[in-house]
Amino acid sequence: QYEKLWLGMSLLLIVGFIATITYGAVGVGVTMIDDSGGNVDPNALDEHPEFSDPGVEKVGENEYEAYVVARQFIFQPDPIVVPANSTVTFYVTSADVVHGFSVVGTNANTMVIPGEVAEVTVEVGEPGEYGIVCHEYCGAGHHSMEGMLRVV
Ligand code: CUA
């Protein structure tokens, strides 16, 4: 008689453990979807207020913000067009794997990590064109992953 009782209690415990583990896993999943603290969900960029339609916004006199999405193997938008003699803050995130974001000839150089938003500010002067390159290996097309910053 007692053996049956113990068996039943053991089964209850095991079911309880499994339920706890499952619930814990679901909890972690919910936390990862939450985009707070400057982070962003790489799988939901389409719903992000800025990254869903990446581009340049004027935020002050001669001050601009450029939202950029890196993905295998492009930068969006391309080209990034900003007015001459202005301060441009880039916010860059990745839709897939780790990329690099380097504006050749400027101090803008950062890693781009999915789930995070990299921020880098550049003072642009005269009109011209600056190449943008990915400097972190990101797959077969890495060497051709380029963009353009056009100062007009
Ligand atoms: Cu993207 Cu290398």
CSV table of N, CA, C and O and ligand atoms in Angstrom, one decimal, residues 99 134 136-138 142 145, ligand 1:
chain,number,residue,atom,x,y,z
A,99,HIS,N,27.8,42.2,-37.9
A,99,HIS,CA,28.4,42.9,-39.1
A,99,HIS,C,29.3,44.0,-38.5
A,99,HIS,O,29.4,44.2,-37.3
A,134,CYS,N,31.7,46.7,-44.4
A,134,CYS,CA,31.5,45.8,-43.3
A,134,CYS,C,32.9,45.2,-43.0
A,134,CYS,O,33.5,44.7,-43.9
A,136,GLU,N,33.5,43.1,-40.3
A,136,GLU,CA,33.4,41.8,-39.5
A,136,GLU,C,33.0,40.7,-40.5
A,136,GLU,O,32.0,40.9,-41.2
A,137,TYR,N,33.7,39.6,-40.4
A,137,TYR,CA,33.3,38.5,-41.3
A,137,TYR,C,31.9,38.1,-41.0
A,137,TYR,O,31.5,37.7,-39.9
A,138,CYS,N,31.0,38.1,-42.1
A,138,CYS,CA,29.6,37.8,-41.8
A,138,CYS,C,29.0,36.8,-42.8
A,138,CYS,O,27.8,36.6,-42.8
A,142,HIS,N,30.6,38.6,-47.5
A,142,HIS,CA,31.2,39.7,-46.6
A,142,HIS,C,32.0,40.7,-47.4
A,142,HIS,O,31.9,41.9,-47.2
A,145,MET,N,30.1,43.4,-49.1
A,145,MET,CA,29.1,44.1,-48.4
A,145,MET,C,29.6,45.6,-48.2
A,145,MET,O,30.4,45.9,-47.4
B,1,CUA,CU1,28.6,42.1,-43.1
B,1,CUA,CU2,30.8,41.4,-43.2
